[in-house]
XYZ file of C-alpha atoms in Angstrom:
694
model
C -8.635 -12.020 -14.770
C -6.756 -14.243 -12.341
C -7.347 -12.967 -8.788
C -5.634 -14.210 -5.620
C -7.491 -13.734 -2.322
C -5.466 -13.898 0.904
C -7.198 -14.893 4.143
C -5.888 -17.167 6.875
C -9.069 -19.255 6.993
C -11.499 -19.855 4.130
C -14.280 -21.160 6.309
C -17.685 -19.441 6.365
C -18.464 -20.933 9.786
C -15.407 -19.312 11.400
C -16.653 -15.719 11.478
C -17.910 -12.724 9.513
C -14.587 -11.905 7.833
C -14.102 -15.515 6.725
C -17.693 -15.675 5.467
C -17.033 -12.483 3.514
C -13.899 -13.981 1.898
C -15.788 -17.074 0.721
C -18.714 -15.020 -0.590
C -16.436 -12.587 -2.427
C -14.602 -15.471 -4.097
C -17.857 -16.969 -5.375
C -19.136 -13.551 -6.481
C -16.006 -12.942 -8.558
C -16.153 -16.453 -10.035
C -19.773 -15.836 -11.050
C -18.537 -12.855 -13.069
C -16.107 -15.004 -15.034
C -12.884 -14.521 -13.076
C -10.434 -17.182 -11.954
C -9.954 -17.069 -8.173
C -7.248 -18.669 -6.042
C -7.599 -18.720 -2.253
C -4.268 -18.277 -0.434
C -4.899 -19.600 3.079
C -3.689 -21.925 5.799
C -7.006 -23.761 6.118
C -10.060 -24.120 3.876
C -13.434 -25.736 4.447
C -14.073 -28.241 1.621
C -17.755 -27.217 1.579
C -16.838 -23.596 0.781
C -14.246 -23.949 -1.962
C -16.249 -25.238 -4.918
C -14.677 -23.856 -8.132
C -12.028 -22.076 -6.018
C -8.369 -22.999 -6.456
C -6.499 -23.240 -3.151
C -2.854 -22.414 -2.416
C -2.026 -23.628 1.075
C 0.273 -21.594 3.306
C 1.728 -23.564 6.180
C 1.200 -22.064 9.624
C 4.328 -21.064 11.502
C 3.489 -22.610 14.896
C 6.875 -21.912 16.448
C 6.819 -18.170 15.688
C 4.794 -17.224 18.770
C 4.100 -13.502 18.759
C 5.601 -13.307 15.240
C 3.100 -15.715 13.722
C 1.054 -12.873 12.164
C 4.135 -11.459 10.430
C 5.163 -14.968 9.367
C 1.769 -15.576 7.738
C 1.827 -12.107 6.133
C 5.190 -12.780 4.506
C 4.471 -16.391 3.509
C 1.030 -15.562 2.098
C 2.391 -12.627 0.104
C 5.189 -14.771 -1.323
C 2.706 -17.539 -2.211
C 0.393 -15.059 -3.943
C 3.294 -13.615 -5.970
C 4.379 -17.077 -7.065
C 0.921 -17.769 -8.535
C 1.384 -15.134 -11.217
C -2.058 -13.688 -10.511
C -3.079 -10.494 -12.299
C -4.307 -8.932 -9.050
C -3.799 -9.823 -5.376
C -6.421 -8.879 -2.790
C -5.315 -9.063 0.842
C -8.320 -9.791 3.042
C -5.909 -10.256 5.955
C -2.578 -8.756 6.983
C -0.259 -9.705 4.114
C 2.107 -7.967 1.713
C 2.693 -7.101 -1.004
C -0.757 -6.851 -2.583
C -2.555 -4.710 -5.115
C -5.555 -4.007 -2.883
C -6.036 -4.595 0.829
C -9.403 -4.720 2.572
C -9.239 -3.169 6.028
C -11.666 -5.663 7.547
C -9.737 -6.397 10.727
C -9.655 -3.720 13.451
C -6.589 -1.419 13.252
C -4.510 -2.687 16.158
C -3.544 0.722 17.512
C -7.255 1.668 17.640
C -8.025 -1.628 19.332
C -5.374 -0.948 22.003
C -6.745 2.521 22.665
C -10.232 1.117 23.164
C -9.318 -1.928 25.233
C -6.514 -0.524 27.402
C -8.684 1.921 29.295
C -6.452 4.967 28.885
C -3.245 6.363 27.354
C -1.037 5.105 30.177
C -2.359 1.559 29.906
C -2.056 1.719 26.109
C 1.619 2.712 26.361
C 2.191 -0.085 28.856
C 0.585 -2.542 26.427
C 3.124 -1.513 23.780
C 5.795 -3.453 25.705
C 3.929 -6.678 25.006
C 5.851 -8.437 22.178
C 2.626 -9.513 20.472
C 1.248 -5.962 20.390
C 4.564 -4.578 19.173
C 4.739 -7.182 16.418
C 1.185 -6.423 15.270
C 1.763 -2.668 15.350
C 4.970 -3.055 13.340
C 3.200 -5.263 10.822
C 0.308 -2.819 10.558
C 2.679 0.089 10.009
C 4.500 -1.818 7.284
C 1.226 -2.627 5.520
C 0.136 1.029 5.554
C 3.522 2.374 4.436
C 3.470 3.613 0.809
C 4.709 1.046 -1.662
C 3.504 -2.147 0.024
C -0.157 -1.942 -1.009
C -1.573 -0.127 -4.030
C -5.014 0.810 -2.708
C -7.148 0.106 0.332
C -10.818 -0.718 0.758
C -12.449 0.192 4.068
C -15.921 -0.914 5.050
C -16.711 2.318 6.908
C -15.793 5.980 6.960
C -14.633 5.498 10.558
C -11.838 3.124 9.501
C -10.836 5.414 6.635
C -10.490 8.362 9.005
C -8.396 6.298 11.406
C -5.833 5.057 8.860
C -5.581 8.455 7.166
C -5.039 10.200 10.502
C -2.694 7.659 12.102
C -0.552 6.566 9.144
C -0.817 9.466 6.725
C -2.335 7.335 3.958
C -3.564 9.545 1.137
C -7.397 9.704 1.322
C -7.786 9.055 -2.409
C -6.100 5.657 -1.944
C -8.741 4.502 0.553
C -12.152 3.596 -0.871
C -15.197 3.009 1.323
C -17.255 -0.012 0.324
C -20.059 -1.067 2.634
C -20.470 -4.702 3.574
C -22.811 -6.392 1.106
C -25.928 -8.298 2.085
C -27.348 -11.397 0.445
C -30.772 -10.113 -0.522
C -32.090 -13.631 -1.171
C -31.503 -14.577 2.487
C -31.916 -11.298 4.321
C -35.042 -9.343 3.387
C -38.247 -8.188 5.103
C -39.984 -11.443 4.126
C -38.100 -13.290 6.872
C -40.998 -12.411 9.186
C -42.602 -15.783 8.320
C -39.472 -17.704 9.311
C -39.216 -15.614 12.462
C -42.761 -16.447 13.500
C -41.980 -20.139 13.037
C -38.889 -19.828 15.255
C -40.928 -18.027 17.912
C -43.438 -20.874 17.900
C -40.664 -23.463 18.268
C -39.194 -21.579 21.240
C -42.567 -21.003 22.906
C -42.482 -17.212 22.550
C -45.922 -15.613 22.424
C -46.728 -13.290 19.478
C -47.169 -10.292 21.821
C -43.771 -10.725 23.518
C -40.904 -8.385 22.652
C -37.660 -10.076 21.578
C -34.203 -8.535 21.839
C -31.595 -10.338 19.742
C -27.873 -10.477 20.415
C -25.750 -12.327 17.834
C -21.957 -12.529 17.589
C -18.981 -14.854 17.386
C -17.047 -13.097 20.184
C -19.450 -12.435 23.059
C -16.970 -10.473 25.162
C -15.954 -7.969 22.489
C -19.418 -7.669 20.987
C -21.003 -6.970 24.376
C -23.146 -9.864 25.650
C -22.747 -8.697 29.260
C -23.735 -5.152 28.255
C -26.755 -6.490 26.369
C -27.799 -8.446 29.473
C -27.438 -5.306 31.608
C -29.587 -3.382 29.137
C -32.243 -6.100 29.428
C -32.114 -5.824 33.217
C -32.406 -2.011 33.006
C -35.491 -2.387 30.806
C -37.134 -4.840 33.179
C -36.319 -2.725 36.249
C -37.687 0.368 34.534
C -40.935 -1.317 33.571
C -41.664 -4.402 35.727
C -44.514 -5.371 33.399
C -41.914 -6.221 30.743
C -40.530 -9.036 32.916
C -43.021 -11.456 31.396
C -43.310 -9.676 28.041
C -39.699 -9.592 26.874
C -37.079 -12.154 25.868
C -33.344 -12.021 25.148
C -32.235 -14.307 22.314
C -28.493 -15.069 22.082
C -27.050 -16.524 18.863
C -23.415 -17.561 18.393
C -20.753 -20.120 19.247
C -19.204 -18.453 22.283
C -19.778 -19.048 25.997
C -22.932 -17.244 27.189
C -22.276 -17.875 30.912
C -21.256 -14.252 31.767
C -24.474 -12.888 30.288
C -26.598 -15.474 32.044
C -24.926 -14.598 35.345
C -26.060 -10.972 34.982
C -29.652 -12.079 34.423
C -29.510 -14.557 37.302
C -28.427 -11.791 39.651
C -31.502 -9.809 38.567
C -33.809 -12.822 38.900
C -34.726 -13.119 35.243
C -32.399 -15.820 33.923
C -35.420 -17.689 32.517
C -35.983 -14.851 30.002
C -32.748 -15.615 28.167
C -32.662 -18.208 25.388
C -29.378 -19.380 23.856
C -29.974 -20.621 20.332
C -28.068 -23.534 18.784
C -25.121 -22.453 16.658
C -26.713 -24.007 13.593
C -29.760 -21.712 13.705
C -29.957 -19.702 10.436
C -29.490 -16.014 11.143
C -32.355 -14.930 8.919
C -34.764 -16.772 11.235
C -33.237 -14.959 14.219
C -33.654 -11.539 12.620
C -37.203 -12.394 11.643
C -38.077 -13.384 15.219
C -36.556 -10.244 16.816
C -38.151 -6.855 17.394
C -34.757 -5.206 17.963
C -31.174 -6.250 17.305
C -28.864 -5.174 20.143
C -25.094 -5.026 19.547
C -23.197 -2.927 22.151
C -19.803 -3.770 20.651
C -16.521 -2.524 22.103
C -15.027 -1.866 18.681
C -15.909 -3.064 15.206
C -14.772 -1.761 11.792
C -18.267 -2.538 10.462
C -20.263 -5.459 11.844
C -21.859 -7.580 9.096
C -24.746 -8.390 11.413
C -25.933 -4.768 11.463
C -26.409 -4.668 7.689
C -28.105 -8.075 7.716
C -30.512 -7.049 10.483
C -31.418 -3.797 8.745
C -31.972 -5.637 5.451
C -34.458 -7.864 7.292
C -36.242 -4.779 8.641
C -35.084 -5.298 12.242
C -34.097 -1.982 13.905
C -30.622 -1.913 15.491
C -29.157 -0.399 18.653
C -25.372 -0.297 18.563
C -22.431 1.836 19.661
C -20.597 4.682 17.933
C -17.406 2.570 17.919
C -19.059 0.304 15.345
C -18.383 1.485 11.785
C -21.732 0.050 10.716
C -23.431 2.679 12.906
C -23.088 4.948 9.854
C -26.011 3.000 8.380
C -28.311 4.018 11.222
C -30.577 7.056 11.266
C -31.604 7.633 14.860
C -35.283 6.986 15.402
C -35.870 5.659 11.881
C -34.031 2.335 11.750
C -32.321 2.269 15.130
C -30.193 4.241 17.559
C -26.470 4.836 18.109
C -25.298 5.146 21.725
C -21.985 6.672 22.768
C -21.002 4.296 25.587
C -21.796 0.622 25.591
C -21.506 0.472 29.384
C -24.320 3.018 29.719
C -27.150 0.535 30.219
C -29.677 3.293 30.843
C -28.934 4.976 27.498
C -29.220 1.631 25.687
C -32.487 0.879 27.492
C -33.881 4.313 26.574
C -33.046 3.702 22.901
C -34.759 0.309 22.967
C -37.820 1.787 24.704
C -38.155 4.532 22.099
C -37.904 2.047 19.229
C -40.508 -0.211 20.821
C -42.818 2.792 21.153
C -42.390 3.825 17.499
C -45.301 2.172 15.754
C -43.960 2.730 12.235
C -40.689 1.036 13.069
C -42.365 -1.976 14.671
C -45.083 -2.476 12.063
C -43.195 -1.936 8.808
C -40.063 -3.977 8.176
C -40.000 -2.619 4.618
C -39.696 0.933 6.007
C -36.719 0.010 8.214
C -35.015 -1.865 5.356
C -35.332 1.097 2.965
C -33.900 3.805 5.273
C -30.312 2.930 4.360
C -30.143 -0.132 2.072
C -26.864 -2.068 1.889
C -25.364 -3.051 -1.484
C -26.113 -6.488 -2.873
C -23.374 -8.974 -3.608
C -23.812 -8.265 -7.323
C -23.199 -4.534 -6.791
C -20.329 -5.317 -4.437
C -18.608 -7.573 -6.993
C -19.018 -4.908 -9.682
C -17.294 -2.364 -7.431
C -14.392 -4.752 -6.790
C -14.207 -5.473 -10.505
C -13.920 -1.736 -11.240
C -11.079 -1.342 -8.737
C -9.166 -4.352 -10.060
C -9.720 -3.376 -13.700
C -8.444 0.109 -12.976
C -5.421 -1.325 -11.149
C -4.672 -3.610 -14.087
C -5.027 -0.693 -16.493
C -2.768 1.450 -14.291
C -0.125 -1.298 -14.300
C -0.197 -1.397 -18.090
C -0.170 2.394 -18.371
C 2.691 2.599 -15.893
C 4.730 0.240 -18.062
C 3.822 2.268 -21.149
C 4.576 5.578 -19.422
C 7.990 4.249 -18.418
C 8.742 2.756 -21.821
C 6.976 5.073 -24.272
C 9.113 8.206 -23.788
C 12.318 6.179 -24.126
C 11.518 3.366 -26.551
C 11.120 6.024 -29.211
C 11.197 6.016 -32.989
C 14.390 7.769 -34.066
C 14.506 10.349 -36.791
C 18.020 10.467 -38.296
C 19.321 12.997 -40.830
C 22.686 13.922 -42.323
C 23.147 17.220 -44.172
C 25.416 17.970 -47.127
C 28.367 18.774 -44.873
C 28.074 15.471 -42.999
C 26.530 16.899 -39.831
C 24.455 14.251 -38.003
C 21.160 14.921 -36.188
C 19.169 12.229 -34.315
C 15.818 13.168 -32.808
C 13.344 11.469 -30.539
C 10.206 11.551 -32.688
C 7.720 10.798 -29.907
C 5.007 13.418 -29.357
C 6.208 14.164 -25.820
C 9.815 14.685 -26.931
C 8.852 16.921 -29.844
C 6.690 19.030 -27.536
C 9.557 19.446 -25.043
C 11.983 20.410 -27.814
C 9.672 23.181 -28.965
C 8.957 24.400 -25.439
C 12.612 24.589 -24.361
C 13.562 26.714 -27.392
C 16.672 24.848 -28.537
C 17.421 25.244 -32.254
C 19.520 22.549 -33.939
C 21.947 24.650 -35.941
C 25.545 25.774 -35.409
C 24.474 27.796 -32.337
C 23.623 24.608 -30.439
C 27.358 23.994 -29.904
C 27.844 27.439 -28.344
C 25.000 28.014 -25.850
C 24.443 31.485 -24.452
C 26.498 32.244 -21.305
C 23.367 32.868 -19.211
C 22.287 29.264 -19.907
C 25.629 27.610 -19.065
C 25.862 25.760 -15.763
C 29.258 24.129 -16.237
C 32.182 24.592 -18.601
C 35.021 22.202 -17.779
C 37.610 20.260 -19.797
C 35.894 20.741 -23.134
C 32.443 19.813 -21.817
C 29.626 22.344 -21.511
C 26.320 21.808 -19.717
C 23.492 24.323 -20.269
C 19.990 24.447 -18.834
C 16.896 25.502 -20.807
C 13.592 25.949 -18.907
C 10.573 24.217 -20.427
C 7.839 26.742 -21.006
C 4.583 25.994 -19.191
C 6.051 23.290 -16.925
C 5.350 23.647 -13.218
C 7.825 22.062 -10.847
C 6.184 20.626 -7.696
C 6.873 22.315 -4.390
C 8.250 19.117 -2.915
C 11.005 17.628 -5.065
C 10.313 14.155 -3.669
C 7.422 13.634 -6.102
C 7.862 13.208 -9.843
C 6.314 16.091 -11.867
C 4.036 15.296 -14.782
C 6.200 17.437 -17.137
C 9.982 17.994 -16.824
C 10.754 21.551 -15.731
C 14.049 21.832 -17.643
C 15.974 20.434 -20.562
C 19.740 19.976 -20.320
C 22.112 20.407 -23.240
C 25.479 18.672 -22.952
C 28.075 19.704 -25.523
C 31.360 17.878 -26.045
C 33.850 20.093 -27.899
C 36.464 17.337 -28.307
C 34.502 14.100 -28.891
C 32.288 14.028 -32.009
C 30.652 10.722 -30.986
C 29.812 11.411 -27.312
C 26.332 12.889 -27.880
C 24.983 10.264 -30.327
C 26.575 7.528 -28.193
C 24.701 8.691 -25.085
C 21.490 8.886 -27.131
C 21.951 5.269 -28.303
C 22.742 4.015 -24.792
C 19.564 5.650 -23.448
C 17.503 3.922 -26.108
C 19.115 0.555 -25.380
C 18.417 0.928 -21.662
C 14.803 1.867 -22.325
C 14.294 -1.193 -24.517
C 15.547 -3.309 -21.586
C 13.170 -1.688 -19.090
C 15.697 0.579 -17.356
C 14.509 4.064 -16.448
C 16.970 6.640 -17.765
C 16.786 10.317 -18.581
C 14.560 11.095 -21.570
C 16.835 11.918 -24.552
C 15.357 14.474 -26.929
C 18.012 14.859 -29.599
C 21.696 14.378 -30.330
C 24.010 15.489 -33.085
C 27.567 15.916 -34.340
C 29.289 18.155 -36.855
C 32.370 15.936 -37.163
C 34.351 17.850 -34.529
C 31.867 18.398 -31.740
C 28.743 16.666 -30.488
C 25.749 17.400 -28.289
C 22.966 15.570 -26.497
C 19.738 17.248 -25.345
C 17.758 15.473 -22.604
C 14.850 16.207 -20.293
C 15.423 16.745 -16.590
C 15.115 13.539 -14.561
C 12.573 13.692 -11.715
C 13.428 13.731 -8.025
C 16.583 14.256 -5.996
C 20.091 12.834 -6.156
C 20.343 9.544 -4.283
C 22.626 10.916 -1.553
C 20.518 14.074 -1.158
C 17.313 12.057 -1.001
C 18.680 9.792 1.732
C 20.038 12.726 3.710
C 16.731 14.647 3.500
C 14.088 11.961 3.851
C 15.438 8.737 5.320
C 18.712 9.287 7.175
C 17.154 8.803 10.622
C 16.806 5.625 12.645
C 13.059 5.743 13.332
C 10.862 3.090 11.756
C 9.552 5.207 8.882
C 13.049 6.299 7.834
C 14.399 2.745 7.992
C 11.527 1.452 5.864
C 11.931 4.204 3.278
C 15.702 3.693 3.156
C 15.258 -0.033 2.620
C 12.744 0.581 -0.184
C 15.041 3.050 -1.932
C 18.059 0.730 -1.719
C 15.981 -2.186 -2.976
C 14.891 -0.108 -5.985
C 18.474 0.997 -6.695
C 19.729 -2.594 -6.399
C 17.068 -3.800 -8.819
C 17.878 -1.032 -11.334
C 21.627 -1.724 -11.040
C 21.082 -5.432 -11.638
C 18.924 -4.709 -14.715
C 21.581 -2.317 -16.045
C 24.311 -4.952 -15.793
C 22.057 -7.719 -17.106
C 21.444 -5.533 -20.176
C 25.213 -5.473 -20.767
C 25.652 -1.806 -19.825
C 28.504 -0.616 -17.624
C 27.832 2.963 -16.449
C 31.458 3.876 -15.557
C 30.315 6.968 -13.623
C 27.971 5.244 -11.228
C 28.057 7.786 -8.417
C 25.106 8.742 -6.234
C 24.708 12.103 -8.001
C 23.950 10.247 -11.245
C 21.004 8.382 -9.700
C 17.750 10.280 -9.227
C 15.093 9.157 -6.729
C 11.455 10.265 -6.754
C 8.053 8.983 -5.647
C 4.946 8.712 -7.766
C 1.488 9.685 -6.488
C 1.001 6.229 -4.925
C 4.303 6.370 -3.062
C 6.197 3.913 -5.293
C 9.944 4.589 -5.617
C 11.105 5.723 -9.062
C 14.816 5.396 -9.961
C 16.199 7.260 -12.980
C 19.801 7.064 -14.247
C 21.474 10.095 -15.809
C 24.806 11.034 -17.427
C 25.472 7.899 -19.481
C 28.013 9.568 -21.804
C 30.833 7.231 -20.645
C 28.662 4.096 -20.492
C 29.759 1.027 -22.444
C 27.639 -1.751 -23.872
C 28.720 -5.368 -24.059
C 27.104 -8.738 -24.531
C 27.608 -9.270 -20.807
C 29.165 -7.140 -18.051
C 32.157 -8.975 -16.493
C 32.208 -9.124 -12.718
C 35.241 -6.858 -12.464
C 33.397 -4.132 -14.427
C 30.285 -4.565 -12.304
C 32.499 -4.147 -9.235
C 33.737 -0.812 -10.650
C 30.157 0.489 -10.728
C 29.360 -0.886 -7.279
C 32.584 0.521 -5.851
C 31.848 3.998 -7.239
C 28.387 3.890 -5.697
C 29.777 2.763 -2.332
C 32.408 5.518 -2.429
C 29.780 8.217 -2.979
C 27.626 6.997 -0.056
C 29.799 7.097 3.109
C 28.786 5.606 6.443
C 27.263 8.889 7.563
C 24.415 8.011 5.175
C 24.418 4.199 5.010
C 25.324 1.699 7.691
C 27.063 -1.617 7.056
C 23.694 -3.323 7.398
C 22.206 -1.117 4.674
C 25.146 -1.876 2.376
C 24.923 -5.631 2.906
C 21.179 -5.590 2.289
C 21.778 -3.706 -0.945
C 24.415 -6.220 -2.020
C 22.179 -9.168 -1.128
C 19.340 -7.711 -3.170
C 21.657 -6.992 -6.116
C 22.987 -10.559 -6.109
C 19.482 -11.981 -5.852
C 18.177 -9.938 -8.797
C 21.157 -10.931 -10.930
C 21.274 -14.533 -9.760
C 24.993 -14.232 -8.970
C 26.659 -17.283 -7.483
C 29.811 -15.383 -6.482
C 30.449 -15.784 -2.735
C 29.268 -12.623 -1.062
C 32.398 -12.364 1.076
C 34.552 -12.330 -2.039
C 32.342 -9.682 -3.621
C 32.574 -7.505 -0.503
C 36.395 -7.718 -0.612
C 36.448 -6.760 -4.282
C 34.166 -3.769 -3.725
C 36.120 -2.654 -0.666
C 39.350 -2.765 -2.670
C 37.731 -0.697 -5.420
C 36.488 1.861 -2.874
C 39.985 2.142 -1.430
C 41.411 2.697 -4.925
C 38.877 5.441 -5.712
C 39.505 7.076 -2.336
C 43.296 7.162 -2.886
C 42.846 8.538 -6.386
C 40.443 11.155 -5.079
C 42.928 12.155 -2.376
C 45.616 12.672 -5.042
C 43.232 14.832 -7.068
C 42.484 16.952 -4.009
C 46.178 17.301 -3.211
C 46.957 18.412 -6.772
C 44.077 20.853 -6.628
C 45.361 22.320 -3.385
C 48.811 22.834 -4.938
C 47.316 24.572 -7.946
C 45.054 26.678 -5.717
C 48.124 27.852 -3.808
C 49.403 29.327 -7.079
C 46.031 30.450 -8.464
C 43.155 30.324 -5.935
C 39.840 29.185 -7.303
C 36.268 29.228 -6.019
C 34.889 25.858 -4.853
C 32.298 24.245 -7.133
C 28.992 22.749 -6.032
C 29.839 19.462 -7.728
C 33.080 18.953 -5.793
C 33.123 15.628 -3.948
C 33.286 15.779 -0.169
C 36.477 14.055 1.090
C 35.863 10.817 2.972
C 38.181 8.665 5.059
C 38.917 5.005 4.401
C 37.074 4.067 7.628
C 33.941 5.833 6.361
C 34.039 3.968 3.063
C 34.735 0.398 4.185
C 31.888 -2.047 3.710
C-alpha cells in the first residue's frame, strides 16, 4: 500500500510529534508499505527509504501560514496518487488524521485565564485562522476517520465539534521497548556517576522541548516546596533538566530559594533513556498536552510520574502505583505531597519492573499493526463504496418479449429482485392501471404511483441515506410506448459512467403504453435540503452549502461528460443525502426526457444549467455560491469557454425559462377563473427576474 504522511517537519530532533512521524514512517516501511513524507523540511538522517514530497513554505502568509500549508500539503498528497493519506498535522483532505497537536480552542481556554480573556483572544487574526482551520478539518467530509492519543482529546473533539464518537479511535503513543525498559537502570547509574550524584540522592527529572508550556517553573517551585518542607532534602535531592529550551526561569526560582546548585541542566544530546534511568521520579506539570510521549517513555523505564490532569497521558497513571495526577500545576504543595508519597513507597522505588507493568504502552510493532488495520479497512471501505454505488445500477438485464410483443426488462441484481418482491408490483396488464389509493399524480397521460417496500425502515432524519429504500415508484406513460424502457436504459448508461441515479427495477411496454419501476432515491430535494440544513450564513452552513454545491457540480460535469443531457434538470430532480461518515451523496431522478449523445454541446449543457439556476433563486443561493458552482463545474469538465460568456448564456436561459413560466401561470390563472382548481404540491413558486440573475 502506498501511504502518504503529512507533517510540516520530518526531523526527529525537532520534537515529540516530529519524532513520532519519522518512527511511524519507518514502522510502516518495515511492514512492506511504500511511504512518502509530505513536508516542508526533512532531516536527511531520518528519511532513509522514505520518499519525500517537498511543500514550499508560504512565508508571506503571516497568520494564514497554517492554512496555506494545510491546503498545499493536501494538494501535494492528492497528486501523489497514494492509496491512503495520513495527516499528522493540520491538512486536508486526508483519509485519517492523527489529533496529535492540541485542539486550539482547548489551548485558548487553558492559556487565556478565563472566558472573557478567551473571547478577547478570538479577535487575534492568528487565533481566528487556526480556529477556522480546525473547524474545517473536523467538519464531516474533509477527513474520513480520526486517531486520538488519549480519551481526553476524543471527548473534546466530540463535544466541541459534534464528531461522531465511532469515527475517533484512541491509540496510545507507542514506546520503543528496545530503548525504554527497566534495564536502563545501569545507564542511569553511569549518568549519575558522570554528574557526581551520590547513589543515595533523590533525583527529580524534568524533560521537555517547550519549558514554559511543560512547566519548568512549576517543577522548580515543587522542588523548593520539597526542600522547605524537609530541610534535610536540601543536600539529598537534585533536579535534572533535559531539553533544548532556555532554563533561566527555572534557575531563577531556585536561586531565590538558595538552592540553585541543586539544579543540573543536561546537554541536549543526552539520550533520554539515560535520564529516565538516573531519575527516581519524572515530574511534568504541563499546562496542556494531548498525550506527552515522555510520560509513556518514563513509565516504560519504570520511573514513576507526577503530572497534571490536563495531560492526556495521565490516563496511564494509577495513583500511588506508578505515579500521581494533580489537578493544578500551580499547586506546588500538592505536587510536593505527591512526590513525597512516591518517595516513601518502597515498592515503587525498588521495583522498576512493577512500575512498568502497571499500565504498559503499546510497542511500535503493535502500533503499526493498529494503523495497518485502520488503513486496510479504509481501503476496503473505498472499494465497497464504489461497488455499492455501482452494483445496484450496473446490473445484468433480463429482457423478455411475449407472444403479443409486450416488452419486459428487469434488473436481475439480488437487491433489485428483493425490492420488486417486497413492493408487491406484478408485471401484467394491471401494472398500467395502478390502484387509485397508490396514485400520487395523474397528469397529461402520465401516472406516478407509490408502493411501500415491506420491511424497510425510513430513518427519522431524512438527511441520512437509509440502508434500504422505503418506497418504489411506478411511472406509467399512457401515450409513449418507449418512455419506460428509455429511462431504464439511460439509468444503466449513467451507472456505467459512475453517475449516481435512481435504482431502476424494471421497465416494460405493451406497444401503446410503457412503465418504469424504480426505487426511491435517498435524501431530500436539493432546494429543500439547502433550505433546511444550510441556508444560514454561519460557518457550518456555509461549509455544508459549499460541499453540496461542489458535489452537484461534479455530478453535473460527469453527466455531461457521459453524453447525457437531462432536459429536466431542476432542483426537485436532484436528491441530496449524507452517508454515515458525513459524505455528500447526490442522486439524479426522473430521466425520462434525458437524451444521450456522443458529446453534449455547450448550448444543451447551458439548458441544464439554466434550469438548475431557475429552480434555485437568490433566496437560497447567493451570487458567490452560483459562481463557485460554475467554477467547479468548468474545472471538472475542463471547459475553456470564458466564464463571463458562460454566465451570459445561462442568464439568458434563465430569463427564457422565467418568461415561459410566467406565461404558463397566466394561462393557468385564466383557466382557473373559468374552472377553479386546487393548487398542487409540485407547482413551481414564481420568481422574479432579479431573483434569478446570476
